[in-house]
Amino acid sequence: MRTIKLTIQYDGTAYVGWQIQPKGLTVQGIIEEKLKRLTGEAVRLTAASRTDAGAHAMGQVAHFKTKSRLDPKAIQRALNSLLPPDIAILKGEEAPEGFHARRDAKSKVYEYRILNRDVRSVFDRLYAWHVPQKLNLSSMRKATGYLVGEHDFSAFRSTGTPTHTAVRKVIRAQWKRGRRGFLAFEIEGSGFLKQMVRAIVGTLVEVGKGKIDPEGFREILEAKDRSKAGPTAPAHGLFLMEVKF
């Protein structure tokens, strides 16, 4: 059996998430369907991250095992000829024996995009959260500094999601100001809880609106109580940018 590693880009708008579910289109399901046509095998993709419904990926990584002798680049080309226009295989390569896209990932980089201006954008409506109220970026940056390091992120986890521990390590987190009112929040960590990035962004936006001060944000983190944090930011502003191995 060979292990093939795929680097994948997708627009998550039309999908109920990466992972196969009982109902609805998923990115994993679509790619596996095309792989079966190519290899004749019912292969199973394992991804580094399970993105939410409506979230996007610039560099998702997944692997599958196969008996097929097809060259990885041929698999990439064939998949791209079969896949819908909102999914693309950026790279196909042979992985060493034992490679595992999720367990071998050292860190993941996410970006959340906000359009902070009075008028919404017709063309960016599926890829950025429109927040018309003026945000205090200085306060948001100060609060963001408290995220770096190893913490219990229970305050920013989706309720009812079982995990062994809520402790995660954030390597870096920062805000960037872009063109015409765009803000980008970039965060790199060893791993993330379900909807953790979106809950962090939703709370930081409350800081930007003046509803929570930076010290209050730190207290929310330390309280480990989701009910004290802000709302969960909508999924369509979230991008999985890169998985590092």
JSON list of C-alpha atoms in Angstrom, two decimals:
[
{"chain": "A", "resi": 1, "resn": "MET", "atom": "CA", "xyz": [0.00, 0.00, 0.00]},
{"chain": "A", "resi": 2, "resn": "ARG", "atom": "CA", "xyz": [1.25, 3.47, -0.90]},
{"chain": "A", "resi": 3, "resn": "THR", "atom": "CA", "xyz": [0.44, 6.69, 0.95]},
{"chain": "A", "resi": 4, "resn": "ILE", "atom": "CA", "xyz": [-0.45, 9.70, -1.21]},
{"chain": "A", "resi": 5, "resn": "LYS", "atom": "CA", "xyz": [-0.41, 13.19, 0.26]},
{"chain": "A", "resi": 6, "resn": "LEU", "atom": "CA", "xyz": [-2.63, 15.86, -1.25]},
{"chain": "A", "resi": 7, "resn": "THR", "atom": "CA", "xyz": [-2.54, 19.62, -0.69]},
{"chain": "A", "resi": 8, "resn": "ILE", "atom": "CA", "xyz": [-6.03, 20.95, -1.32]},
{"chain": "A", "resi": 9, "resn": "GLN", "atom": "CA", "xyz": [-7.65, 24.33, -1.88]},
{"chain": "A", "resi": 10, "resn": "TYR", "atom": "CA", "xyz": [-11.40, 24.80, -1.63]},
{"chain": "A", "resi": 11, "resn": "ASP", "atom": "CA", "xyz": [-14.20, 27.29, -1.37]},
{"chain": "A", "resi": 12, "resn": "GLY", "atom": "CA", "xyz": [-16.39, 25.89, 1.40]},
{"chain": "A", "resi": 13, "resn": "THR", "atom": "CA", "xyz": [-19.52, 27.88, 0.56]},
{"chain": "A", "resi": 14, "resn": "ALA", "atom": "CA", "xyz": [-21.46, 24.98, -0.98]},
{"chain": "A", "resi": 15, "resn": "TYR", "atom": "CA", "xyz": [-20.41, 22.37, 1.58]},
{"chain": "A", "resi": 16, "resn": "VAL", "atom": "CA", "xyz": [-21.49, 21.33, 5.08]},
{"chain": "A", "resi": 17, "resn": "GLY", "atom": "CA", "xyz": [-17.82, 21.03, 6.02]},
{"chain": "A", "resi": 18, "resn": "TRP", "atom": "CA", "xyz": [-14.79, 18.93, 5.19]},
{"chain": "A", "resi": 19, "resn": "GLN", "atom": "CA", "xyz": [-15.84, 15.72, 6.94]},
{"chain": "A", "resi": 20, "resn": "ILE", "atom": "CA", "xyz": [-18.37, 13.27, 5.49]},
{"chain": "A", "resi": 21, "resn": "GLN", "atom": "CA", "xyz": [-21.76, 13.60, 7.20]},
{"chain": "A", "resi": 22, "resn": "PRO", "atom": "CA", "xyz": [-25.10, 11.78, 6.92]},
{"chain": "A", "resi": 23, "resn": "LYS", "atom": "CA", "xyz": [-26.63, 14.63, 4.92]},
{"chain": "A", "resi": 24, "resn": "GLY", "atom": "CA", "xyz": [-25.19, 17.32, 2.67]},
{"chain": "A", "resi": 25, "resn": "LEU", "atom": "CA", "xyz": [-22.22, 17.74, 0.35]},
{"chain": "A", "resi": 26, "resn": "THR", "atom": "CA", "xyz": [-18.77, 17.58, 1.92]},
{"chain": "A", "resi": 27, "resn": "VAL", "atom": "CA", "xyz": [-15.34, 18.28, 0.47]},
{"chain": "A", "resi": 28, "resn": "GLN", "atom": "CA", "xyz": [-14.05, 14.91, 1.67]},
{"chain": "A", "resi": 29, "resn": "GLY", "atom": "CA", "xyz": [-16.99, 13.11, 0.09]},
{"chain": "A", "resi": 30, "resn": "ILE", "atom": "CA", "xyz": [-16.55, 14.77, -3.30]},
{"chain": "A", "resi": 31, "resn": "ILE", "atom": "CA", "xyz": [-12.80, 14.03, -3.49]},
{"chain": "A", "resi": 32, "resn": "GLU", "atom": "CA", "xyz": [-13.25, 10.42, -2.33]},
{"chain": "A", "resi": 33, "resn": "GLU", "atom": "CA", "xyz": [-15.90, 9.89, -5.00]},
{"chain": "A", "resi": 34, "resn": "LYS", "atom": "CA", "xyz": [-13.46, 11.07, -7.70]},
{"chain": "A", "resi": 35, "resn": "LEU", "atom": "CA", "xyz": [-10.61, 8.99, -6.26]},
{"chain": "A", "resi": 36, "resn": "LYS", "atom": "CA", "xyz": [-12.79, 5.88, -6.50]},
{"chain": "A", "resi": 37, "resn": "ARG", "atom": "CA", "xyz": [-13.32, 6.59, -10.18]},
{"chain": "A", "resi": 38, "resn": "LEU", "atom": "CA", "xyz": [-9.56, 6.93, -10.67]},
{"chain": "A", "resi": 39, "resn": "THR", "atom": "CA", "xyz": [-8.28, 4.02, -8.59]},
{"chain": "A", "resi": 40, "resn": "GLY", "atom": "CA", "xyz": [-11.26, 1.65, -8.48]},
{"chain": "A", "resi": 41, "resn": "GLU", "atom": "CA", "xyz": [-10.85, 1.58, -4.71]},
{"chain": "A", "resi": 42, "resn": "ALA", "atom": "CA", "xyz": [-13.05, 2.87, -1.89]},
{"chain": "A", "resi": 43, "resn": "VAL", "atom": "CA", "xyz": [-10.28, 5.02, -0.39]},
{"chain": "A", "resi": 44, "resn": "ARG", "atom": "CA", "xyz": [-10.65, 7.08, 2.77]},
{"chain": "A", "resi": 45, "resn": "LEU", "atom": "CA", "xyz": [-9.08, 10.53, 3.05]},
{"chain": "A", "resi": 46, "resn": "THR", "atom": "CA", "xyz": [-7.69, 11.69, 6.39]},
{"chain": "A", "resi": 47, "resn": "ALA", "atom": "CA", "xyz": [-7.23, 15.45, 6.70]},
{"chain": "A", "resi": 48, "resn": "ALA", "atom": "CA", "xyz": [-5.09, 17.58, 8.97]},
{"chain": "A", "resi": 49, "resn": "SER", "atom": "CA", "xyz": [-8.13, 19.66, 9.96]},
{"chain": "A", "resi": 50, "resn": "ARG", "atom": "CA", "xyz": [-11.90, 19.29, 9.80]},
{"chain": "A", "resi": 51, "resn": "THR", "atom": "CA", "xyz": [-13.13, 22.68, 8.63]},
{"chain": "A", "resi": 52, "resn": "ASP", "atom": "CA", "xyz": [-16.67, 23.86, 9.43]},
{"chain": "A", "resi": 53, "resn": "ALA", "atom": "CA", "xyz": [-19.57, 24.33, 7.05]},
{"chain": "A", "resi": 54, "resn": "GLY", "atom": "CA", "xyz": [-18.87, 27.42, 4.93]},
{"chain": "A", "resi": 55, "resn": "ALA", "atom": "CA", "xyz": [-15.19, 27.71, 5.91]},
{"chain": "A", "resi": 56, "resn": "HIS", "atom": "CA", "xyz": [-12.48, 27.66, 3.26]},
{"chain": "A", "resi": 57, "resn": "ALA", "atom": "CA", "xyz": [-8.97, 26.28, 2.77]},
{"chain": "A", "resi": 58, "resn": "MET", "atom": "CA", "xyz": [-5.95, 27.61, 0.96]},
{"chain": "A", "resi": 59, "resn": "GLY", "atom": "CA", "xyz": [-3.75, 24.68, 1.99]},
{"chain": "A", "resi": 60, "resn": "GLN", "atom": "CA", "xyz": [-5.62, 21.76, 3.53]},
{"chain": "A", "resi": 61, "resn": "VAL", "atom": "CA", "xyz": [-3.52, 18.56, 3.65]},
{"chain": "A", "resi": 62, "resn": "ALA", "atom": "CA", "xyz": [-4.94, 15.03, 3.47]},
{"chain": "A", "resi": 63, "resn": "HIS", "atom": "CA", "xyz": [-3.60, 11.56, 2.80]},
{"chain": "A", "resi": 64, "resn": "PHE", "atom": "CA", "xyz": [-4.99, 8.26, 1.57]},
{"chain": "A", "resi": 65, "resn": "LYS", "atom": "CA", "xyz": [-3.67, 4.73, 1.08]},
{"chain": "A", "resi": 66, "resn": "THR", "atom": "CA", "xyz": [-3.93, 2.98, -2.27]},
{"chain": "A", "resi": 67, "resn": "LYS", "atom": "CA", "xyz": [-2.72, -0.04, -4.23]},
{"chain": "A", "resi": 68, "resn": "SER", "atom": "CA", "xyz": [-2.85, 2.02, -7.42]},
{"chain": "A", "resi": 69, "resn": "ARG", "atom": "CA", "xyz": [0.45, 2.54, -9.26]},
{"chain": "A", "resi": 70, "resn": "LEU", "atom": "CA", "xyz": [-0.65, 5.90, -10.66]},
{"chain": "A", "resi": 71, "resn": "ASP", "atom": "CA", "xyz": [1.97, 8.61, -10.34]},
{"chain": "A", "resi": 72, "resn": "PRO", "atom": "CA", "xyz": [0.98, 11.25, -7.71]},
{"chain": "A", "resi": 73, "resn": "LYS", "atom": "CA", "xyz": [1.22, 14.03, -10.29]},
{"chain": "A", "resi": 74, "resn": "ALA", "atom": "CA", "xyz": [-1.06, 12.02, -12.59]},
{"chain": "A", "resi": 75, "resn": "ILE", "atom": "CA", "xyz": [-3.51, 11.65, -9.70]},
{"chain": "A", "resi": 76, "resn": "GLN", "atom": "CA", "xyz": [-3.38, 15.42, -9.15]},
{"chain": "A", "resi": 77, "resn": "ARG", "atom": "CA", "xyz": [-4.04, 16.18, -12.82]},
{"chain": "A", "resi": 78, "resn": "ALA", "atom": "CA", "xyz": [-6.82, 13.62, -13.11]},
{"chain": "A", "resi": 79, "resn": "LEU", "atom": "CA", "xyz": [-8.55, 14.80, -9.95]},
{"chain": "A", "resi": 80, "resn": "ASN", "atom": "CA", "xyz": [-8.45, 18.42, -11.11]},
{"chain": "A", "resi": 81, "resn": "SER", "atom": "CA", "xyz": [-10.11, 17.37, -14.38]},
{"chain": "A", "resi": 82, "resn": "LEU", "atom": "CA", "xyz": [-12.93, 15.67, -12.43]},
{"chain": "A", "resi": 83, "resn": "LEU", "atom": "CA", "xyz": [-13.46, 17.97, -9.46]},
{"chain": "A", "resi": 84, "resn": "PRO", "atom": "CA", "xyz": [-15.91, 20.90, -9.42]},
{"chain": "A", "resi": 85, "resn": "PRO", "atom": "CA", "xyz": [-14.42, 24.39, -9.84]},
{"chain": "A", "resi": 86, "resn": "ASP", "atom": "CA", "xyz": [-14.58, 25.14, -6.09]},
{"chain": "A", "resi": 87, "resn": "ILE", "atom": "CA", "xyz": [-12.08, 22.37, -5.21]},
{"chain": "A", "resi": 88, "resn": "ALA", "atom": "CA", "xyz": [-8.52, 22.10, -6.54]},
{"chain": "A", "resi": 89, "resn": "ILE", "atom": "CA", "xyz": [-5.60, 19.79, -5.78]},
{"chain": "A", "resi": 90, "resn": "LEU", "atom": "CA", "xyz": [-2.54, 22.03, -5.51]},
{"chain": "A", "resi": 91, "resn": "LYS", "atom": "CA", "xyz": [-0.07, 19.20, -5.09]},
{"chain": "A", "resi": 92, "resn": "GLY", "atom": "CA", "xyz": [0.05, 15.41, -5.14]},
{"chain": "A", "resi": 93, "resn": "GLU", "atom": "CA", "xyz": [3.05, 13.57, -3.75]},
{"chain": "A", "resi": 94, "resn": "GLU", "atom": "CA", "xyz": [4.14, 10.22, -2.39]},
{"chain": "A", "resi": 95, "resn": "ALA", "atom": "CA", "xyz": [4.42, 10.30, 1.40]},
{"chain": "A", "resi": 96, "resn": "PRO", "atom": "CA", "xyz": [6.75, 8.11, 3.48]},
{"chain": "A", "resi": 97, "resn": "GLU", "atom": "CA", "xyz": [5.33, 4.99, 5.06]},
{"chain": "A", "resi": 98, "resn": "GLY", "atom": "CA", "xyz": [3.51, 5.85, 8.26]},
{"chain": "A", "resi": 99, "resn": "PHE", "atom": "CA", "xyz": [2.74, 9.46, 7.29]},
{"chain": "A", "resi": 100, "resn": "HIS", "atom": "CA", "xyz": [-0.47, 10.75, 8.89]},
{"chain": "A", "resi": 101, "resn": "ALA", "atom": "CA", "xyz": [-1.87, 14.16, 7.90]},
{"chain": "A", "resi": 102, "resn": "ARG", "atom": "CA", "xyz": [-3.41, 14.88, 11.28]},
{"chain": "A", "resi": 103, "resn": "ARG", "atom": "CA", "xyz": [-1.01, 13.27, 13.75]},
{"chain": "A", "resi": 104, "resn": "ASP", "atom": "CA", "xyz": [2.16, 14.46, 11.98]},
{"chain": "A", "resi": 105, "resn": "ALA", "atom": "CA", "xyz": [1.06, 18.09, 11.71]},
{"chain": "A", "resi": 106, "resn": "LYS", "atom": "CA", "xyz": [3.30, 20.34, 13.84]},
{"chain": "A", "resi": 107, "resn": "SER", "atom": "CA", "xyz": [1.13, 23.43, 13.51]},
{"chain": "A", "resi": 108, "resn": "LYS", "atom": "CA", "xyz": [-1.74, 24.92, 11.54]},
{"chain": "A", "resi": 109, "resn": "VAL", "atom": "CA", "xyz": [-2.19, 28.47, 10.33]},
{"chain": "A", "resi": 110, "resn": "TYR", "atom": "CA", "xyz": [-5.66, 30.02, 10.09]},
{"chain": "A", "resi": 111, "resn": "GLU", "atom": "CA", "xyz": [-6.70, 33.43, 8.83]},
{"chain": "A", "resi": 112, "resn": "TYR", "atom": "CA", "xyz": [-9.99, 35.17, 9.57]},
{"chain": "A", "resi": 113, "resn": "ARG", "atom": "CA", "xyz": [-11.05, 38.06, 7.34]},
{"chain": "A", "resi": 114, "resn": "ILE", "atom": "CA", "xyz": [-13.25, 40.98, 8.36]},
{"chain": "A", "resi": 115, "resn": "LEU", "atom": "CA", "xyz": [-14.55, 43.81, 6.22]},
{"chain": "A", "resi": 116, "resn": "ASN", "atom": "CA", "xyz": [-14.75, 46.76, 8.62]},
{"chain": "A", "resi": 117, "resn": "ARG", "atom": "CA", "xyz": [-16.52, 49.57, 6.79]},
{"chain": "A", "resi": 118, "resn": "ASP", "atom": "CA", "xyz": [-20.01, 51.02, 6.48]},
{"chain": "A", "resi": 119, "resn": "VAL", "atom": "CA", "xyz": [-20.96, 49.40, 3.18]},
{"chain": "A", "resi": 120, "resn": "ARG", "atom": "CA", "xyz": [-20.77, 45.66, 2.55]},
{"chain": "A", "resi": 121, "resn": "SER", "atom": "CA", "xyz": [-18.96, 44.21, -0.46]},
{"chain": "A", "resi": 122, "resn": "VAL", "atom": "CA", "xyz": [-20.95, 42.31, -3.07]},
{"chain": "A", "resi": 123, "resn": "PHE", "atom": "CA", "xyz": [-17.86, 40.42, -4.22]},
{"chain": "A", "resi": 124, "resn": "ASP", "atom": "CA", "xyz": [-16.41, 39.55, -0.81]},
{"chain": "A", "resi": 125, "resn": "ARG", "atom": "CA", "xyz": [-19.65, 38.64, 0.93]},
{"chain": "A", "resi": 126, "resn": "LEU", "atom": "CA", "xyz": [-18.76, 34.91, 0.98]},
{"chain": "A", "resi": 127, "resn": "TYR", "atom": "CA", "xyz": [-15.17, 35.40, 2.16]},
{"chain": "A", "resi": 128, "resn": "ALA", "atom": "CA", "xyz": [-15.20, 38.08, 4.86]},
{"chain": "A", "resi": 129, "resn": "TRP", "atom": "CA", "xyz": [-17.43, 38.98, 7.83]},
{"chain": "A", "resi": 130, "resn": "HIS", "atom": "CA", "xyz": [-18.92, 42.43, 7.32]},
{"chain": "A", "resi": 131, "resn": "VAL", "atom": "CA", "xyz": [-18.73, 44.42, 10.57]},
{"chain": "A", "resi": 132, "resn": "PRO", "atom": "CA", "xyz": [-20.01, 47.97, 9.91]},
{"chain": "A", "resi": 133, "resn": "GLN", "atom": "CA", "xyz": [-19.19, 49.39, 13.38]},
{"chain": "A", "resi": 134, "resn": "LYS", "atom": "CA", "xyz": [-15.75, 51.01, 13.61]},
{"chain": "A", "resi": 135, "resn": "LEU", "atom": "CA", "xyz": [-13.36, 48.69, 15.45]},
{"chain": "A", "resi": 136, "resn": "ASN", "atom": "CA", "xyz": [-10.52, 49.79, 17.73]},
{"chain": "A", "resi": 137, "resn": "LEU", "atom": "CA", "xyz": [-7.68, 47.74, 16.27]},
{"chain": "A", "resi": 138, "resn": "SER", "atom": "CA", "xyz": [-5.22, 48.87, 18.96]},
{"chain": "A", "resi": 139, "resn": "SER", "atom": "CA", "xyz": [-7.39, 47.34, 21.71]},
{"chain": "A", "resi": 140, "resn": "MET", "atom": "CA", "xyz": [-7.89, 44.18, 19.67]},
{"chain": "A", "resi": 141, "resn": "ARG", "atom": "CA", "xyz": [-4.13, 43.79, 19.21]},
{"chain": "A", "resi": 142, "resn": "LYS", "atom": "CA", "xyz": [-3.50, 44.23, 22.92]},
{"chain": "A", "resi": 143, "resn": "ALA", "atom": "CA", "xyz": [-6.08, 41.55, 23.76]},
{"chain": "A", "resi": 144, "resn": "THR", "atom": "CA", "xyz": [-4.67, 39.25, 21.08]},
{"chain": "A", "resi": 145, "resn": "GLY", "atom": "CA", "xyz": [-1.31, 39.22, 22.88]},
{"chain": "A", "resi": 146, "resn": "TYR", "atom": "CA", "xyz": [-2.85, 37.21, 25.72]},
{"chain": "A", "resi": 147, "resn": "LEU", "atom": "CA", "xyz": [-3.50, 34.28, 23.37]},
{"chain": "A", "resi": 148, "resn": "VAL", "atom": "CA", "xyz": [0.16, 33.44, 22.74]},
{"chain": "A", "resi": 149, "resn": "GLY", "atom": "CA", "xyz": [1.46, 30.51, 24.76]},
{"chain": "A", "resi": 150, "resn": "GLU", "atom": "CA", "xyz": [-0.09, 27.36, 26.20]},
{"chain": "A", "resi": 151, "resn": "HIS", "atom": "CA", "xyz": [-3.53, 27.87, 27.72]},
{"chain": "A", "resi": 152, "resn": "ASP", "atom": "CA", "xyz": [-6.76, 26.10, 28.49]},
{"chain": "A", "resi": 153, "resn": "PHE", "atom": "CA", "xyz": [-9.03, 27.47, 25.74]},
{"chain": "A", "resi": 154, "resn": "SER", "atom": "CA", "xyz": [-12.33, 26.21, 27.19]},
{"chain": "A", "resi": 155, "resn": "ALA", "atom": "CA", "xyz": [-13.71, 29.77, 26.94]},
{"chain": "A", "resi": 156, "resn": "PHE", "atom": "CA", "xyz": [-13.40, 29.55, 23.15]},
{"chain": "A", "resi": 157, "resn": "ARG", "atom": "CA", "xyz": [-14.60, 26.06, 22.38]},
{"chain": "A", "resi": 158, "resn": "SER", "atom": "CA", "xyz": [-17.87, 24.89, 20.89]},
{"chain": "A", "resi": 159, "resn": "THR", "atom": "CA", "xyz": [-20.13, 23.54, 23.62]},
{"chain": "A", "resi": 160, "resn": "GLY", "atom": "CA", "xyz": [-20.75, 19.82, 23.66]},
{"chain": "A", "resi": 161, "resn": "THR", "atom": "CA", "xyz": [-17.57, 18.85, 21.80]},
{"chain": "A", "resi": 162, "resn": "PRO", "atom": "CA", "xyz": [-15.73, 16.05, 23.61]},
{"chain": "A", "resi": 163, "resn": "THR", "atom": "CA", "xyz": [-11.92, 16.32, 23.71]},
{"chain": "A", "resi": 164, "resn": "HIS", "atom": "CA", "xyz": [-9.38, 14.89, 26.09]},
{"chain": "A", "resi": 165, "resn": "THR", "atom": "CA", "xyz": [-8.12, 18.36, 26.98]},
{"chain": "A", "resi": 166, "resn": "ALA", "atom": "CA", "xyz": [-8.83, 21.98, 26.05]},
{"chain": "A", "resi": 167, "resn": "VAL", "atom": "CA", "xyz": [-5.17, 22.95, 26.45]},
{"chain": "A", "resi": 168, "resn": "ARG", "atom": "CA", "xyz": [-3.64, 24.19, 23.21]},
{"chain": "A", "resi": 169, "resn": "LYS", "atom": "CA", "xyz": [-0.47, 26.10, 22.31]},
{"chain": "A", "resi": 170, "resn": "VAL", "atom": "CA", "xyz": [-0.73, 29.29, 20.25]},
{"chain": "A", "resi": 171, "resn": "ILE", "atom": "CA", "xyz": [2.59, 30.06, 18.57]},
{"chain": "A", "resi": 172, "resn": "ARG", "atom": "CA", "xyz": [1.63, 33.46, 17.18]},
{"chain": "A", "resi": 173, "resn": "ALA", "atom": "CA", "xyz": [-1.46, 35.61, 16.70]},
{"chain": "A", "resi": 174, "resn": "GLN", "atom": "CA", "xyz": [-1.71, 38.99, 14.99]},
{"chain": "A", "resi": 175, "resn": "TRP", "atom": "CA", "xyz": [-3.95, 41.43, 13.18]},
{"chain": "A", "resi": 176, "resn": "LYS", "atom": "CA", "xyz": [-3.13, 42.99, 9.81]},
{"chain": "A", "resi": 177, "resn": "ARG", "atom": "CA", "xyz": [-4.87, 45.94, 8.20]},
{"chain": "A", "resi": 178, "resn": "GLY", "atom": "CA", "xyz": [-5.53, 45.50, 4.49]},
{"chain": "A", "resi": 179, "resn": "ARG", "atom": "CA", "xyz": [-7.02, 47.45, 1.63]},
{"chain": "A", "resi": 180, "resn": "ARG", "atom": "CA", "xyz": [-10.34, 49.31, 1.78]},
{"chain": "A", "resi": 181, "resn": "GLY", "atom": "CA", "xyz": [-11.35, 48.37, 5.30]},
{"chain": "A", "resi": 182, "resn": "PHE", "atom": "CA", "xyz": [-10.18, 44.76, 5.38]},
{"chain": "A", "resi": 183, "resn": "LEU", "atom": "CA", "xyz": [-8.73, 43.28, 8.58]},
{"chain": "A", "resi": 184, "resn": "ALA", "atom": "CA", "xyz": [-7.06, 39.88, 8.78]},
{"chain": "A", "resi": 185, "resn": "PHE", "atom": "CA", "xyz": [-6.53, 37.90, 11.97]},
{"chain": "A", "resi": 186, "resn": "GLU", "atom": "CA", "xyz": [-3.78, 35.30, 11.60]},
{"chain": "A", "resi": 187, "resn": "ILE", "atom": "CA", "xyz": [-3.18, 32.60, 14.20]},
{"chain": "A", "resi": 188, "resn": "GLU", "atom": "CA", "xyz": [-0.79, 29.66, 14.27]},
{"chain": "A", "resi": 189, "resn": "GLY", "atom": "CA", "xyz": [-1.09, 26.89, 16.81]},
{"chain": "A", "resi": 190, "resn": "SER", "atom": "CA", "xyz": [-0.24, 23.29, 17.50]},
{"chain": "A", "resi": 191, "resn": "GLY", "atom": "CA", "xyz": [-3.94, 22.46, 17.31]},
{"chain": "A", "resi": 192, "resn": "PHE", "atom": "CA", "xyz": [-7.38, 24.01, 17.65]},
{"chain": "A", "resi": 193, "resn": "LEU", "atom": "CA", "xyz": [-10.65, 23.11, 19.33]},
{"chain": "A", "resi": 194, "resn": "LYS", "atom": "CA", "xyz": [-13.88, 23.02, 17.35]},
{"chain": "A", "resi": 195, "resn": "GLN", "atom": "CA", "xyz": [-14.85, 26.60, 16.38]},
{"chain": "A", "resi": 196, "resn": "MET", "atom": "CA", "xyz": [-12.04, 27.95, 18.58]},
{"chain": "A", "resi": 197, "resn": "VAL", "atom": "CA", "xyz": [-10.74, 30.48, 16.05]},
{"chain": "A", "resi": 198, "resn": "ARG", "atom": "CA", "xyz": [-14.23, 31.75, 15.30]},
{"chain": "A", "resi": 199, "resn": "ALA", "atom": "CA", "xyz": [-15.04, 32.15, 19.01]},
{"chain": "A", "resi": 200, "resn": "ILE", "atom": "CA", "xyz": [-11.78, 34.04, 19.56]},
{"chain": "A", "resi": 201, "resn": "VAL", "atom": "CA", "xyz": [-12.51, 36.37, 16.64]},
{"chain": "A", "resi": 202, "resn": "GLY", "atom": "CA", "xyz": [-16.09, 36.97, 17.79]},
{"chain": "A", "resi": 203, "resn": "THR", "atom": "CA", "xyz": [-14.82, 37.95, 21.23]},
{"chain": "A", "resi": 204, "resn": "LEU", "atom": "CA", "xyz": [-12.03, 40.14, 19.84]},
{"chain": "A", "resi": 205, "resn": "VAL", "atom": "CA", "xyz": [-14.61, 42.00, 17.76]},
{"chain": "A", "resi": 206, "resn": "GLU", "atom": "CA", "xyz": [-16.45, 42.73, 21.02]},
{"chain": "A", "resi": 207, "resn": "VAL", "atom": "CA", "xyz": [-13.17, 44.19, 22.28]},
{"chain": "A", "resi": 208, "resn": "GLY", "atom": "CA", "xyz": [-12.94, 46.29, 19.12]},
{"chain": "A", "resi": 209, "resn": "LYS", "atom": "CA", "xyz": [-16.45, 47.59, 19.71]},
{"chain": "A", "resi": 210, "resn": "GLY", "atom": "CA", "xyz": [-15.55, 48.62, 23.27]},
{"chain": "A", "resi": 211, "resn": "LYS", "atom": "CA", "xyz": [-17.88, 46.09, 24.90]},
{"chain": "A", "resi": 212, "resn": "ILE", "atom": "CA", "xyz": [-14.94, 44.21, 26.46]},
{"chain": "A", "resi": 213, "resn": "ASP", "atom": "CA", "xyz": [-11.59, 45.76, 27.38]},
{"chain": "A", "resi": 214, "resn": "PRO", "atom": "CA", "xyz": [-8.29, 43.92, 26.75]},
{"chain": "A", "resi": 215, "resn": "GLU", "atom": "CA", "xyz": [-7.94, 42.96, 30.42]},
{"chain": "A", "resi": 216, "resn": "GLY", "atom": "CA", "xyz": [-11.48, 41.66, 30.31]},
{"chain": "A", "resi": 217, "resn": "PHE", "atom": "CA", "xyz": [-10.50, 39.47, 27.38]},
{"chain": "A", "resi": 218, "resn": "ARG", "atom": "CA", "xyz": [-7.63, 38.04, 29.46]},
{"chain": "A", "resi": 219, "resn": "GLU", "atom": "CA", "xyz": [-10.07, 37.35, 32.30]},
{"chain": "A", "resi": 220, "resn": "ILE", "atom": "CA", "xyz": [-12.41, 35.51, 29.90]},
{"chain": "A", "resi": 221, "resn": "LEU", "atom": "CA", "xyz": [-9.51, 33.31, 28.75]},
{"chain": "A", "resi": 222, "resn": "GLU", "atom": "CA", "xyz": [-8.56, 32.55, 32.35]},
{"chain": "A", "resi": 223, "resn": "ALA", "atom": "CA", "xyz": [-12.18, 31.88, 33.37]},
{"chain": "A", "resi": 224, "resn": "LYS", "atom": "CA", "xyz": [-12.41, 28.91, 30.94]},
{"chain": "A", "resi": 225, "resn": "ASP", "atom": "CA", "xyz": [-16.15, 29.56, 30.61]},
{"chain": "A", "resi": 226, "resn": "ARG", "atom": "CA", "xyz": [-17.65, 29.79, 27.11]},
{"chain": "A", "resi": 227, "resn": "SER", "atom": "CA", "xyz": [-20.69, 31.70, 28.39]},
{"chain": "A", "resi": 228, "resn": "LYS", "atom": "CA", "xyz": [-18.46, 34.65, 29.34]},
{"chain": "A", "resi": 229, "resn": "ALA", "atom": "CA", "xyz": [-16.96, 35.03, 25.84]},
{"chain": "A", "resi": 230, "resn": "GLY", "atom": "CA", "xyz": [-18.42, 36.74, 22.80]},
{"chain": "A", "resi": 231, "resn": "PRO", "atom": "CA", "xyz": [-20.37, 35.26, 19.88]},
{"chain": "A", "resi": 232, "resn": "THR", "atom": "CA", "xyz": [-18.93, 32.82, 17.37]},
{"chain": "A", "resi": 233, "resn": "ALA", "atom": "CA", "xyz": [-17.88, 34.66, 14.20]},
{"chain": "A", "resi": 234, "resn": "PRO", "atom": "CA", "xyz": [-19.53, 33.34, 11.02]},
{"chain": "A", "resi": 235, "resn": "ALA", "atom": "CA", "xyz": [-17.69, 30.54, 9.22]},
{"chain": "A", "resi": 236, "resn": "HIS", "atom": "CA", "xyz": [-17.40, 32.22, 5.82]},
{"chain": "A", "resi": 237, "resn": "GLY", "atom": "CA", "xyz": [-14.56, 34.51, 6.97]},
{"chain": "A", "resi": 238, "resn": "LEU", "atom": "CA", "xyz": [-12.32, 31.61, 8.03]},
{"chain": "A", "resi": 239, "resn": "PHE", "atom": "CA", "xyz": [-9.50, 30.13, 5.93]},
{"chain": "A", "resi": 240, "resn": "LEU", "atom": "CA", "xyz": [-7.16, 27.25, 6.74]},
{"chain": "A", "resi": 241, "resn": "MET", "atom": "CA", "xyz": [-4.03, 28.73, 5.21]},
{"chain": "A", "resi": 242, "resn": "GLU", "atom": "CA", "xyz": [-1.29, 26.19, 5.82]},
{"chain": "A", "resi": 243, "resn": "VAL", "atom": "CA", "xyz": [-0.43, 22.97, 7.64]},
{"chain": "A", "resi": 244, "resn": "LYS", "atom": "CA", "xyz": [3.19, 22.66, 8.77]},
{"chain": "A", "resi": 245, "resn": "PHE", "atom": "CA", "xyz": [4.92, 19.31, 9.23]}
]
